[in-house]
GROMACS .gro file of N, CA and C in nm:
model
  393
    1UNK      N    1   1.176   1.144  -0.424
    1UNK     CA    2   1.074   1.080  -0.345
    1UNK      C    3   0.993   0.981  -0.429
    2UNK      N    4   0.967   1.013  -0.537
    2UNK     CA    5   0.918   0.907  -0.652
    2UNK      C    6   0.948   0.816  -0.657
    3UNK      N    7   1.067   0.814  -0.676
    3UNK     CA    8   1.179   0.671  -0.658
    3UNK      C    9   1.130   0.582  -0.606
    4UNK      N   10   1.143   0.642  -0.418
    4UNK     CA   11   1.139   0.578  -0.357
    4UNK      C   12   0.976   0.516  -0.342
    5UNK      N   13   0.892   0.571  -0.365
    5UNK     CA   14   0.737   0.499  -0.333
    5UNK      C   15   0.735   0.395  -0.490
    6UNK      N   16   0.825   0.442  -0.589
    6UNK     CA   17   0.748   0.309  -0.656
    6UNK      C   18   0.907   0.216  -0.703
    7UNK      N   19   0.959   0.192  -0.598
    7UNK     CA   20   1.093   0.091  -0.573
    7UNK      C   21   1.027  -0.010  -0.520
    8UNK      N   22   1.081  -0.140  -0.577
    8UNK     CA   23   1.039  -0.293  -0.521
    8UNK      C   24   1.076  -0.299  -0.398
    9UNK      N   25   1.225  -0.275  -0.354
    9UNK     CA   26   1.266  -0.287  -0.259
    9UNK      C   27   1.178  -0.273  -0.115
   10UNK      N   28   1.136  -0.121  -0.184
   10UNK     CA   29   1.078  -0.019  -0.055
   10UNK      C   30   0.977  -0.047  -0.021
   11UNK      N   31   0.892  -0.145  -0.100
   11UNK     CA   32   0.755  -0.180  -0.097
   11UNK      C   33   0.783  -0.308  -0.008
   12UNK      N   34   0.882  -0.382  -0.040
   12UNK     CA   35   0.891  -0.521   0.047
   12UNK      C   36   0.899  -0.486   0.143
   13UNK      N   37   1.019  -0.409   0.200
   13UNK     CA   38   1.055  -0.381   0.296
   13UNK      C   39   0.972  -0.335   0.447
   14UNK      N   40   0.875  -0.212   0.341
   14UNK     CA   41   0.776  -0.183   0.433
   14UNK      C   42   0.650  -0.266   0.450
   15UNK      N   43   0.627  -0.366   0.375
   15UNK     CA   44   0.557  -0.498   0.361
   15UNK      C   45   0.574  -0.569   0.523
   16UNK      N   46   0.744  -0.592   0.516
   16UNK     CA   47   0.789  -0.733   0.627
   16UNK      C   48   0.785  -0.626   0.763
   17UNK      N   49   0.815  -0.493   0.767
   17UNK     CA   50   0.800  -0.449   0.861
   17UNK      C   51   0.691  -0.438   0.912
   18UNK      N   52   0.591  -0.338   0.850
   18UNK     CA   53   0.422  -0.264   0.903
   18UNK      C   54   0.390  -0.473   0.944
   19UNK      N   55   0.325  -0.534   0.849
   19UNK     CA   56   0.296  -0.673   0.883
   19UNK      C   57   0.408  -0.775   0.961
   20UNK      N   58   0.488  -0.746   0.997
   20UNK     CA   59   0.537  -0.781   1.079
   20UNK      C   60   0.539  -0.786   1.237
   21UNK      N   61   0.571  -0.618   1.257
   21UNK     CA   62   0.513  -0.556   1.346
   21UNK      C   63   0.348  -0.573   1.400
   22UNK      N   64   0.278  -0.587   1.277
   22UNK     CA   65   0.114  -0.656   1.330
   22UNK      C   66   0.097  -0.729   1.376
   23UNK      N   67   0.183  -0.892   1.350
   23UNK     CA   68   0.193  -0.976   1.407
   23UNK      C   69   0.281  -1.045   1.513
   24UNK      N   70   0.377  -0.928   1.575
   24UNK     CA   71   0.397  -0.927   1.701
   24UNK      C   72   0.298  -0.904   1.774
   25UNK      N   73   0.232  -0.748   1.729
   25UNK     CA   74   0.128  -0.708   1.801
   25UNK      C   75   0.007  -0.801   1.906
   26UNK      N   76  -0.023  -0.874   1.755
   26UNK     CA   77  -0.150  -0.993   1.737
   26UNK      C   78  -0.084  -1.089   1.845
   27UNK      N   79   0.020  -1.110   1.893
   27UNK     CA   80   0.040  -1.229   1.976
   27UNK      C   81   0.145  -1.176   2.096
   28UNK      N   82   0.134  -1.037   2.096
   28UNK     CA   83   0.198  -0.992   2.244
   28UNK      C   84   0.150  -1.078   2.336
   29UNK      N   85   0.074  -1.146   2.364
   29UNK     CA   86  -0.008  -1.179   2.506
   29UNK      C   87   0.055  -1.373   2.523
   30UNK      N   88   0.100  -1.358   2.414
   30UNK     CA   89   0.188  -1.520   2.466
   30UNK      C   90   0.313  -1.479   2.501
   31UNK      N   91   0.393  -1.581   2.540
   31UNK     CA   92   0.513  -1.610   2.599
   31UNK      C   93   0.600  -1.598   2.495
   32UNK      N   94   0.722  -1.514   2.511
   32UNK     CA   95   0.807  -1.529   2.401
   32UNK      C   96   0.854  -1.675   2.366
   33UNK      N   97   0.943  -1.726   2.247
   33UNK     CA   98   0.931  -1.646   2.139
   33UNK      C   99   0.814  -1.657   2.050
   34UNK      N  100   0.731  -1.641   2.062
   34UNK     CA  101   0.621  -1.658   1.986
   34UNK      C  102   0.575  -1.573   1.927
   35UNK      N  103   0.590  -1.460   1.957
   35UNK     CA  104   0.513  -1.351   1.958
   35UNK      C  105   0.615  -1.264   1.802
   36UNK      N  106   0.763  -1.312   1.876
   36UNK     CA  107   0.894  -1.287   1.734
   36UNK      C  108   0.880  -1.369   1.626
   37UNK      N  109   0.886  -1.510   1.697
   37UNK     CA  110   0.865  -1.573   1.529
   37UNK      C  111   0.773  -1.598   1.436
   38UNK      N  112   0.615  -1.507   1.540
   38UNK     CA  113   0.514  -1.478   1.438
   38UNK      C  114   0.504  -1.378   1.363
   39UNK      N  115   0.596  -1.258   1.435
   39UNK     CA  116   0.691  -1.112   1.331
   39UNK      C  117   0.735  -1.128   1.226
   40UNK      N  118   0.857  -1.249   1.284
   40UNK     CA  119   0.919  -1.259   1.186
   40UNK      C  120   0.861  -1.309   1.031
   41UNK      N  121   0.774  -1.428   1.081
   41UNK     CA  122   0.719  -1.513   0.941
   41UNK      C  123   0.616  -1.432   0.897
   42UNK      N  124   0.518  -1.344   0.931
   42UNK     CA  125   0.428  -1.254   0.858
   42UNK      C  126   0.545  -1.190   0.801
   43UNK      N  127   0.612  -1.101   0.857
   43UNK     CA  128   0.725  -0.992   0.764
   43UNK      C  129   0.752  -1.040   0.617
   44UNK      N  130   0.816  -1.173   0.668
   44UNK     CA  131   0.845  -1.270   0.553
   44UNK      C  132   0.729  -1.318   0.444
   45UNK      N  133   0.640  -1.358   0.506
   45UNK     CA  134   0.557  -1.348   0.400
   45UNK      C  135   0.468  -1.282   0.335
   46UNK      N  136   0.483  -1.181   0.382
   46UNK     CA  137   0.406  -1.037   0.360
   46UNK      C  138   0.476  -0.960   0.210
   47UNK      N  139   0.629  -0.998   0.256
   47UNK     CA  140   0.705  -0.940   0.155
   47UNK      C  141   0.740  -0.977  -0.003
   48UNK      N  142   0.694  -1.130   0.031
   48UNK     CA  143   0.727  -1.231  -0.063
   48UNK      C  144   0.591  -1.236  -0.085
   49UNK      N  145   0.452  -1.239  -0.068
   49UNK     CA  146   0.296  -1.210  -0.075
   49UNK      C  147   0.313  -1.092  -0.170
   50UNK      N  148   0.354  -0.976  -0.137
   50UNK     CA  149   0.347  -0.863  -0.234
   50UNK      C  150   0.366  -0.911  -0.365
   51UNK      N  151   0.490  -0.915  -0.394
   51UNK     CA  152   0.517  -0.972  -0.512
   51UNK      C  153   0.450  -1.064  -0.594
   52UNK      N  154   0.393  -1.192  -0.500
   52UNK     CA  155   0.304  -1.296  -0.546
   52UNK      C  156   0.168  -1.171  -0.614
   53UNK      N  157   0.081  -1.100  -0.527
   53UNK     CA  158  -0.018  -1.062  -0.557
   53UNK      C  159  -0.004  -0.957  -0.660
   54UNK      N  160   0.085  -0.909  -0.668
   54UNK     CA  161   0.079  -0.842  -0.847
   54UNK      C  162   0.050  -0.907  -0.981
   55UNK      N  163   0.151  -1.005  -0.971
   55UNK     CA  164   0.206  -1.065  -1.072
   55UNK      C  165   0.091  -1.174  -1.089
   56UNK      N  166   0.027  -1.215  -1.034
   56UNK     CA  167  -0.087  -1.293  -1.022
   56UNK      C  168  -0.222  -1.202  -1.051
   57UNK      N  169  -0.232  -1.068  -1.033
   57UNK     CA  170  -0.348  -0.995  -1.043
   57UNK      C  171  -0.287  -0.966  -1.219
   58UNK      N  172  -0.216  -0.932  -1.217
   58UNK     CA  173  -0.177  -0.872  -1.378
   58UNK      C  174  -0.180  -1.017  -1.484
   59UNK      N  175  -0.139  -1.152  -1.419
   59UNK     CA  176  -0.157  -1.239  -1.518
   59UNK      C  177  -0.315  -1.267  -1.522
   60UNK      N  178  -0.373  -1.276  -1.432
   60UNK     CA  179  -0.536  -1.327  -1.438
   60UNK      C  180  -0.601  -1.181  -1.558
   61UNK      N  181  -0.584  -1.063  -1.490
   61UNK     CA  182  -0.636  -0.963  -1.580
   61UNK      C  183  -0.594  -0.969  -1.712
   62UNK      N  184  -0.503  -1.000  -1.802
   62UNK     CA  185  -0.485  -1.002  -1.891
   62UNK      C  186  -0.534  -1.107  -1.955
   63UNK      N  187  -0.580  -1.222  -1.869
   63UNK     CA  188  -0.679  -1.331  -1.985
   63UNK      C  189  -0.803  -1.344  -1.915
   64UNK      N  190  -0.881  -1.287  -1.857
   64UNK     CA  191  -0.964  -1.235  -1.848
   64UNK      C  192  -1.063  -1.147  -1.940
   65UNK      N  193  -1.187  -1.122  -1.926
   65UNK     CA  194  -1.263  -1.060  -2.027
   65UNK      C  195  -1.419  -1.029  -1.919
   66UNK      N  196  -1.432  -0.942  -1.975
   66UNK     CA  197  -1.562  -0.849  -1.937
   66UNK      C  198  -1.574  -0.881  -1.759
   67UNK      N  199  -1.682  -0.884  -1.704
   67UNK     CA  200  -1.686  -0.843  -1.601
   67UNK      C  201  -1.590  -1.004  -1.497
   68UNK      N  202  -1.564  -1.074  -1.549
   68UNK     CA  203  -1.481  -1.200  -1.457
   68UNK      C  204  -1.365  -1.136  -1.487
   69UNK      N  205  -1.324  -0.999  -1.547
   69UNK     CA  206  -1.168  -0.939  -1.566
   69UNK      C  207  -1.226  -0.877  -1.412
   70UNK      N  208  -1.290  -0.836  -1.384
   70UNK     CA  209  -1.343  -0.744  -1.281
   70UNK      C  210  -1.281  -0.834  -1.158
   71UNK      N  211  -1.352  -0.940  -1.111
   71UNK     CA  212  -1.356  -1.050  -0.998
   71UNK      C  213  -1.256  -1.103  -0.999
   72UNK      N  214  -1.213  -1.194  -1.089
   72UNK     CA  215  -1.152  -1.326  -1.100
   72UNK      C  216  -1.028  -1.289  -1.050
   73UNK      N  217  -0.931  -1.185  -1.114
   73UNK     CA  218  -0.788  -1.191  -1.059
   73UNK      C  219  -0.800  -1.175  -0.913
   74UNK      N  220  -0.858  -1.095  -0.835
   74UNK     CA  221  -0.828  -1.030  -0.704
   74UNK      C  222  -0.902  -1.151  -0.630
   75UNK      N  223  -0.967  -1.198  -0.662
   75UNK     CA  224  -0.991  -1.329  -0.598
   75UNK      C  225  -0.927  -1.455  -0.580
   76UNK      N  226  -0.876  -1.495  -0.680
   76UNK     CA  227  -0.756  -1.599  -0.708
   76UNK      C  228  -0.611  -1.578  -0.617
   77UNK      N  229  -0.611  -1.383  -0.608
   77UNK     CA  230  -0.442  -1.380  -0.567
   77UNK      C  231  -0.505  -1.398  -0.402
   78UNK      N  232  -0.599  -1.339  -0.384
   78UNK     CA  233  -0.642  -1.313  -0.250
   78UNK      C  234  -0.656  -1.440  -0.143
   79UNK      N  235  -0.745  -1.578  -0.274
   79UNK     CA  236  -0.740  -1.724  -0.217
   79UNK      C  237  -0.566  -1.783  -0.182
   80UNK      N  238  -0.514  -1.780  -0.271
   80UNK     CA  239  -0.395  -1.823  -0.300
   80UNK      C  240  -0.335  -1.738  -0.155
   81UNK      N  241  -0.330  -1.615  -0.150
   81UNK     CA  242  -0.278  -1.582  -0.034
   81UNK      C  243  -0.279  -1.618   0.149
   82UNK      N  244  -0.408  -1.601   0.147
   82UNK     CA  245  -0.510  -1.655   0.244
   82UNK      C  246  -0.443  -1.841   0.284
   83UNK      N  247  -0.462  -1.907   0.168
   83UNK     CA  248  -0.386  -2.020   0.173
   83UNK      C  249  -0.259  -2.067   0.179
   84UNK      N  250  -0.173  -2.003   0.214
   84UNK     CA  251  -0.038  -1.953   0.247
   84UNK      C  252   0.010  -1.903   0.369
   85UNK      N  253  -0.047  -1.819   0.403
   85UNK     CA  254  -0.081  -1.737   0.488
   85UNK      C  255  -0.126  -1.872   0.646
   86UNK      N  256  -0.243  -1.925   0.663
   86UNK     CA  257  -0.315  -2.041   0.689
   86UNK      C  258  -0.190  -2.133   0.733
   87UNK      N  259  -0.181  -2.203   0.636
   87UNK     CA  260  -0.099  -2.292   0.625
   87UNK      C  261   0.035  -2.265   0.732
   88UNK      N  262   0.124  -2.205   0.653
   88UNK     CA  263   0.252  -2.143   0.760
   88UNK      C  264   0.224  -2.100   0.879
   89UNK      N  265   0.120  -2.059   0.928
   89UNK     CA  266   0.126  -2.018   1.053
   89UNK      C  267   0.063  -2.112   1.134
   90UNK      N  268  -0.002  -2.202   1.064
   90UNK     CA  269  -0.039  -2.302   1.155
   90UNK      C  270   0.083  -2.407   1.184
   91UNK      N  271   0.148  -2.411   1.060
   91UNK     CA  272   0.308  -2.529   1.076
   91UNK      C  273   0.376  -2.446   1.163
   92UNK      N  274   0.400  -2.331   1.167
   92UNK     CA  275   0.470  -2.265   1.274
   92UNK      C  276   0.418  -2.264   1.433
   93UNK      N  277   0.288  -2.309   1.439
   93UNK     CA  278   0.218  -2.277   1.567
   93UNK      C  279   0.187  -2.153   1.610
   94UNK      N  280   0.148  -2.060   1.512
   94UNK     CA  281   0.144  -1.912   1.570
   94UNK      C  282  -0.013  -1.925   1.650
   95UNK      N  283  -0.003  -1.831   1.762
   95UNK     CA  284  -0.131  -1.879   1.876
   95UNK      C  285  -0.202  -1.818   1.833
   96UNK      N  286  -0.194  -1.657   1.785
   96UNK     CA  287  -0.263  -1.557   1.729
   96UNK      C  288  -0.335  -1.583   1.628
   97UNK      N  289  -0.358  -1.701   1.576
   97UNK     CA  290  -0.362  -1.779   1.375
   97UNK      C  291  -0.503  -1.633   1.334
   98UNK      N  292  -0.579  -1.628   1.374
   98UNK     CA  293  -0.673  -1.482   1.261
   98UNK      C  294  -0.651  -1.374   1.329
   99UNK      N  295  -0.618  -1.342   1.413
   99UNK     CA  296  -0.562  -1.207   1.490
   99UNK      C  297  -0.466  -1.171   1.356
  100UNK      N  298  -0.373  -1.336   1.367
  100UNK     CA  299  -0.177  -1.212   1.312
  100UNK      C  300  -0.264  -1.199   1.128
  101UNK      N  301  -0.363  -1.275   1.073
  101UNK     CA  302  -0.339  -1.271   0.929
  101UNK      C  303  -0.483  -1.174   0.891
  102UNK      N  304  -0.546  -1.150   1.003
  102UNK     CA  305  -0.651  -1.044   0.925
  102UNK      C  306  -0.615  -0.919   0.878
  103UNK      N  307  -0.536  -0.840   0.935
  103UNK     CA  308  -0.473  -0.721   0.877
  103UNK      C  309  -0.393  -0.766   0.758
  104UNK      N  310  -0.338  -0.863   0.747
  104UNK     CA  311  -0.265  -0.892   0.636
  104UNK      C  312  -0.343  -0.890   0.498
  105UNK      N  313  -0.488  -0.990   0.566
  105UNK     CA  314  -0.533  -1.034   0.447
  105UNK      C  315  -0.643  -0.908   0.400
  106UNK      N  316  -0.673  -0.803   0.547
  106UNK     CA  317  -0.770  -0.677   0.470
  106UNK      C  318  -0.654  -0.586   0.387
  107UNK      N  319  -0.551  -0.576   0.413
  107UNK     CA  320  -0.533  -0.469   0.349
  107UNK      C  321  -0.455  -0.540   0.213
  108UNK      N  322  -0.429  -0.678   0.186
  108UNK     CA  323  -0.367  -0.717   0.054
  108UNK      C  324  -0.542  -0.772  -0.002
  109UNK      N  325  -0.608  -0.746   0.057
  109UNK     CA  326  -0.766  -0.799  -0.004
  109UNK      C  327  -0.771  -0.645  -0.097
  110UNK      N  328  -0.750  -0.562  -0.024
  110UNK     CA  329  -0.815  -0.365  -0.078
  110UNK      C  330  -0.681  -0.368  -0.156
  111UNK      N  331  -0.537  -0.392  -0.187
  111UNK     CA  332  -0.453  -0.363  -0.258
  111UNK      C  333  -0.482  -0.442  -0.390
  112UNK      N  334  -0.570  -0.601  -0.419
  112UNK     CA  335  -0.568  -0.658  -0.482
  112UNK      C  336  -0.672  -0.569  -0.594
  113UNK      N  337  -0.777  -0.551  -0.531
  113UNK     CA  338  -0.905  -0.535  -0.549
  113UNK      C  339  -0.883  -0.354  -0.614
  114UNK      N  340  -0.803  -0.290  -0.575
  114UNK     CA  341  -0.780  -0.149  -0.643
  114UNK      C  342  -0.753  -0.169  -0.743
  115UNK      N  343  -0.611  -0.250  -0.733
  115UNK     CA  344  -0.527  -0.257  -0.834
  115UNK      C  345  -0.564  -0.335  -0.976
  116UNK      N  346  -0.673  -0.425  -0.989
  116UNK     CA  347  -0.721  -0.458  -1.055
  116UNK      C  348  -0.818  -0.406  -1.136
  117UNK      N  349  -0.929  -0.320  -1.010
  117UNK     CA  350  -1.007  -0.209  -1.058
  117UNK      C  351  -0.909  -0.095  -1.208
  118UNK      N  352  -0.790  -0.073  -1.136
  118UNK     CA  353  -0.717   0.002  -1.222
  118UNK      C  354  -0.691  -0.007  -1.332
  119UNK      N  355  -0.602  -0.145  -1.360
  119UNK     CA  356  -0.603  -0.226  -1.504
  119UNK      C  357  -0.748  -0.270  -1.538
  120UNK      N  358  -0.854  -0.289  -1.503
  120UNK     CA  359  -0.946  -0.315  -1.567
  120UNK      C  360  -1.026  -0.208  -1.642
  121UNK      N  361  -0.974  -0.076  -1.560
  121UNK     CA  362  -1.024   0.048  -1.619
  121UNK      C  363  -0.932   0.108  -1.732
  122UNK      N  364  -0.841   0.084  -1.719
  122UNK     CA  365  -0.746   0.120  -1.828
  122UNK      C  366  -0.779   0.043  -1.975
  123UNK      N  367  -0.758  -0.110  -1.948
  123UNK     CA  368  -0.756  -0.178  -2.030
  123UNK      C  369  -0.932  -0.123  -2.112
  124UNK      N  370  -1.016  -0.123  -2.047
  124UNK     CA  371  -1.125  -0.097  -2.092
  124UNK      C  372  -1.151   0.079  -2.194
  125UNK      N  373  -1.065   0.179  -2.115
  125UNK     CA  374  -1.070   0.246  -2.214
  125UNK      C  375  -0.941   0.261  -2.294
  126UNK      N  376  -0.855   0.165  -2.294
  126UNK     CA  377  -0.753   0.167  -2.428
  126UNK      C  378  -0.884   0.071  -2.577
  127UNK      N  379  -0.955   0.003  -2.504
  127UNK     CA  380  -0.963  -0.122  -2.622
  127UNK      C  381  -1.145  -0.110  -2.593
  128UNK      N  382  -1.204   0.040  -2.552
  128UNK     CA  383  -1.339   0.014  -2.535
  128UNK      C  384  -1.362  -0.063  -2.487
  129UNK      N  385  -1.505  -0.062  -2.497
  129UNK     CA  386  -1.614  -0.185  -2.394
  129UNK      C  387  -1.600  -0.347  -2.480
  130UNK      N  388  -1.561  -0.347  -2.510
  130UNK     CA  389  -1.547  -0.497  -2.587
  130UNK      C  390  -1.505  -0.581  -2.471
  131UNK      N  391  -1.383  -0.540  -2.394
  131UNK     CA  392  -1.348  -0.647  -2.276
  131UNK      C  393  -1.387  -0.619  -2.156
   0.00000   0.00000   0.00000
C-alpha cells in the first residue's frame, strides 16, 4: 500500500481524475461538450500541475532563507499555477472559468503551502535557526 500512495503515477492519475471529475461537475449545467472538454483539460492539467508544483516548491525552498523560505516557494508555484490554469481555460472557452479552477487552485494552494511548511521545518532543524 506504500507503494502505491507515494508512486508518481498514482498521484497523477488521481490528480486528472478527482480534478477532472470537478470540472465536469463545475459545468454540468452547459450543453455538452463542454462540460467533457472542461474534464478533460483540468484532468490534464491538474496532472501535469502536480508535478510542476513540487519541483517548483523544492527549487524556490532550497534558495530561499529565513522566513521568504516560509512564503516565497508556495506562492510562486501557486501564481504560476493559477496562471495556467486562467489562461487554458479561457483559450478553451470553459463557461464554468472560477467554478472549474477553485477546487483546483484550494486544494494545490493547501498541498503547496504544507509541503513547504515541511521542508522548511526540516531544513531548519537539520541546519538550526540560521535559515
Amino acid at each position: 500500500m506504500r507503494r502505491w500512495a507515494a508512486s508518481t503515477p498514482v498521484h497523477l492519475a488521481f490528480a486528472f481524475l478527482a480534478m477532472g471529475a470537478w470540472a465536469w461537475w463545475a459545468n454540468r449545467a452547459h450543453p455538452a461538450p463542454e462540460p467533457q472538454q472542461a474534464a478533460l483539460l483540468q484532468g490534464a492539467l491538474s496532472a501535469c500541475l502536480t508535478l510542476y508544483l513540487k519541483r517548483v516548491v523544492e527549487w524556490f525552498a532550497a534558495r530561499s532563507v529565513g522566513h521568504l523560505a516560509l512564503w516565497l516557494p508556495p506562492a510562486v508555484a501557486l501564481a504560476g499555477s493559477a496562471s495556467v490554469l486562467v489562461v487554458l481555460h479561457r483559450l478553451a472557452g470553459t463557461p464554468a472559468l472560477l467554478a472549474t479552477i477553485a477546487v483546483p487552485l484550494l486544494v494545490s494552494g493547501s498541498y503547496v503551502t504544507l509541503y513547504n511548511l515541511t521542508l522548511w521545518r526540516m531544513r531548519r532543524t537539520r541546519h538550526g535557526d540560521e535559515r
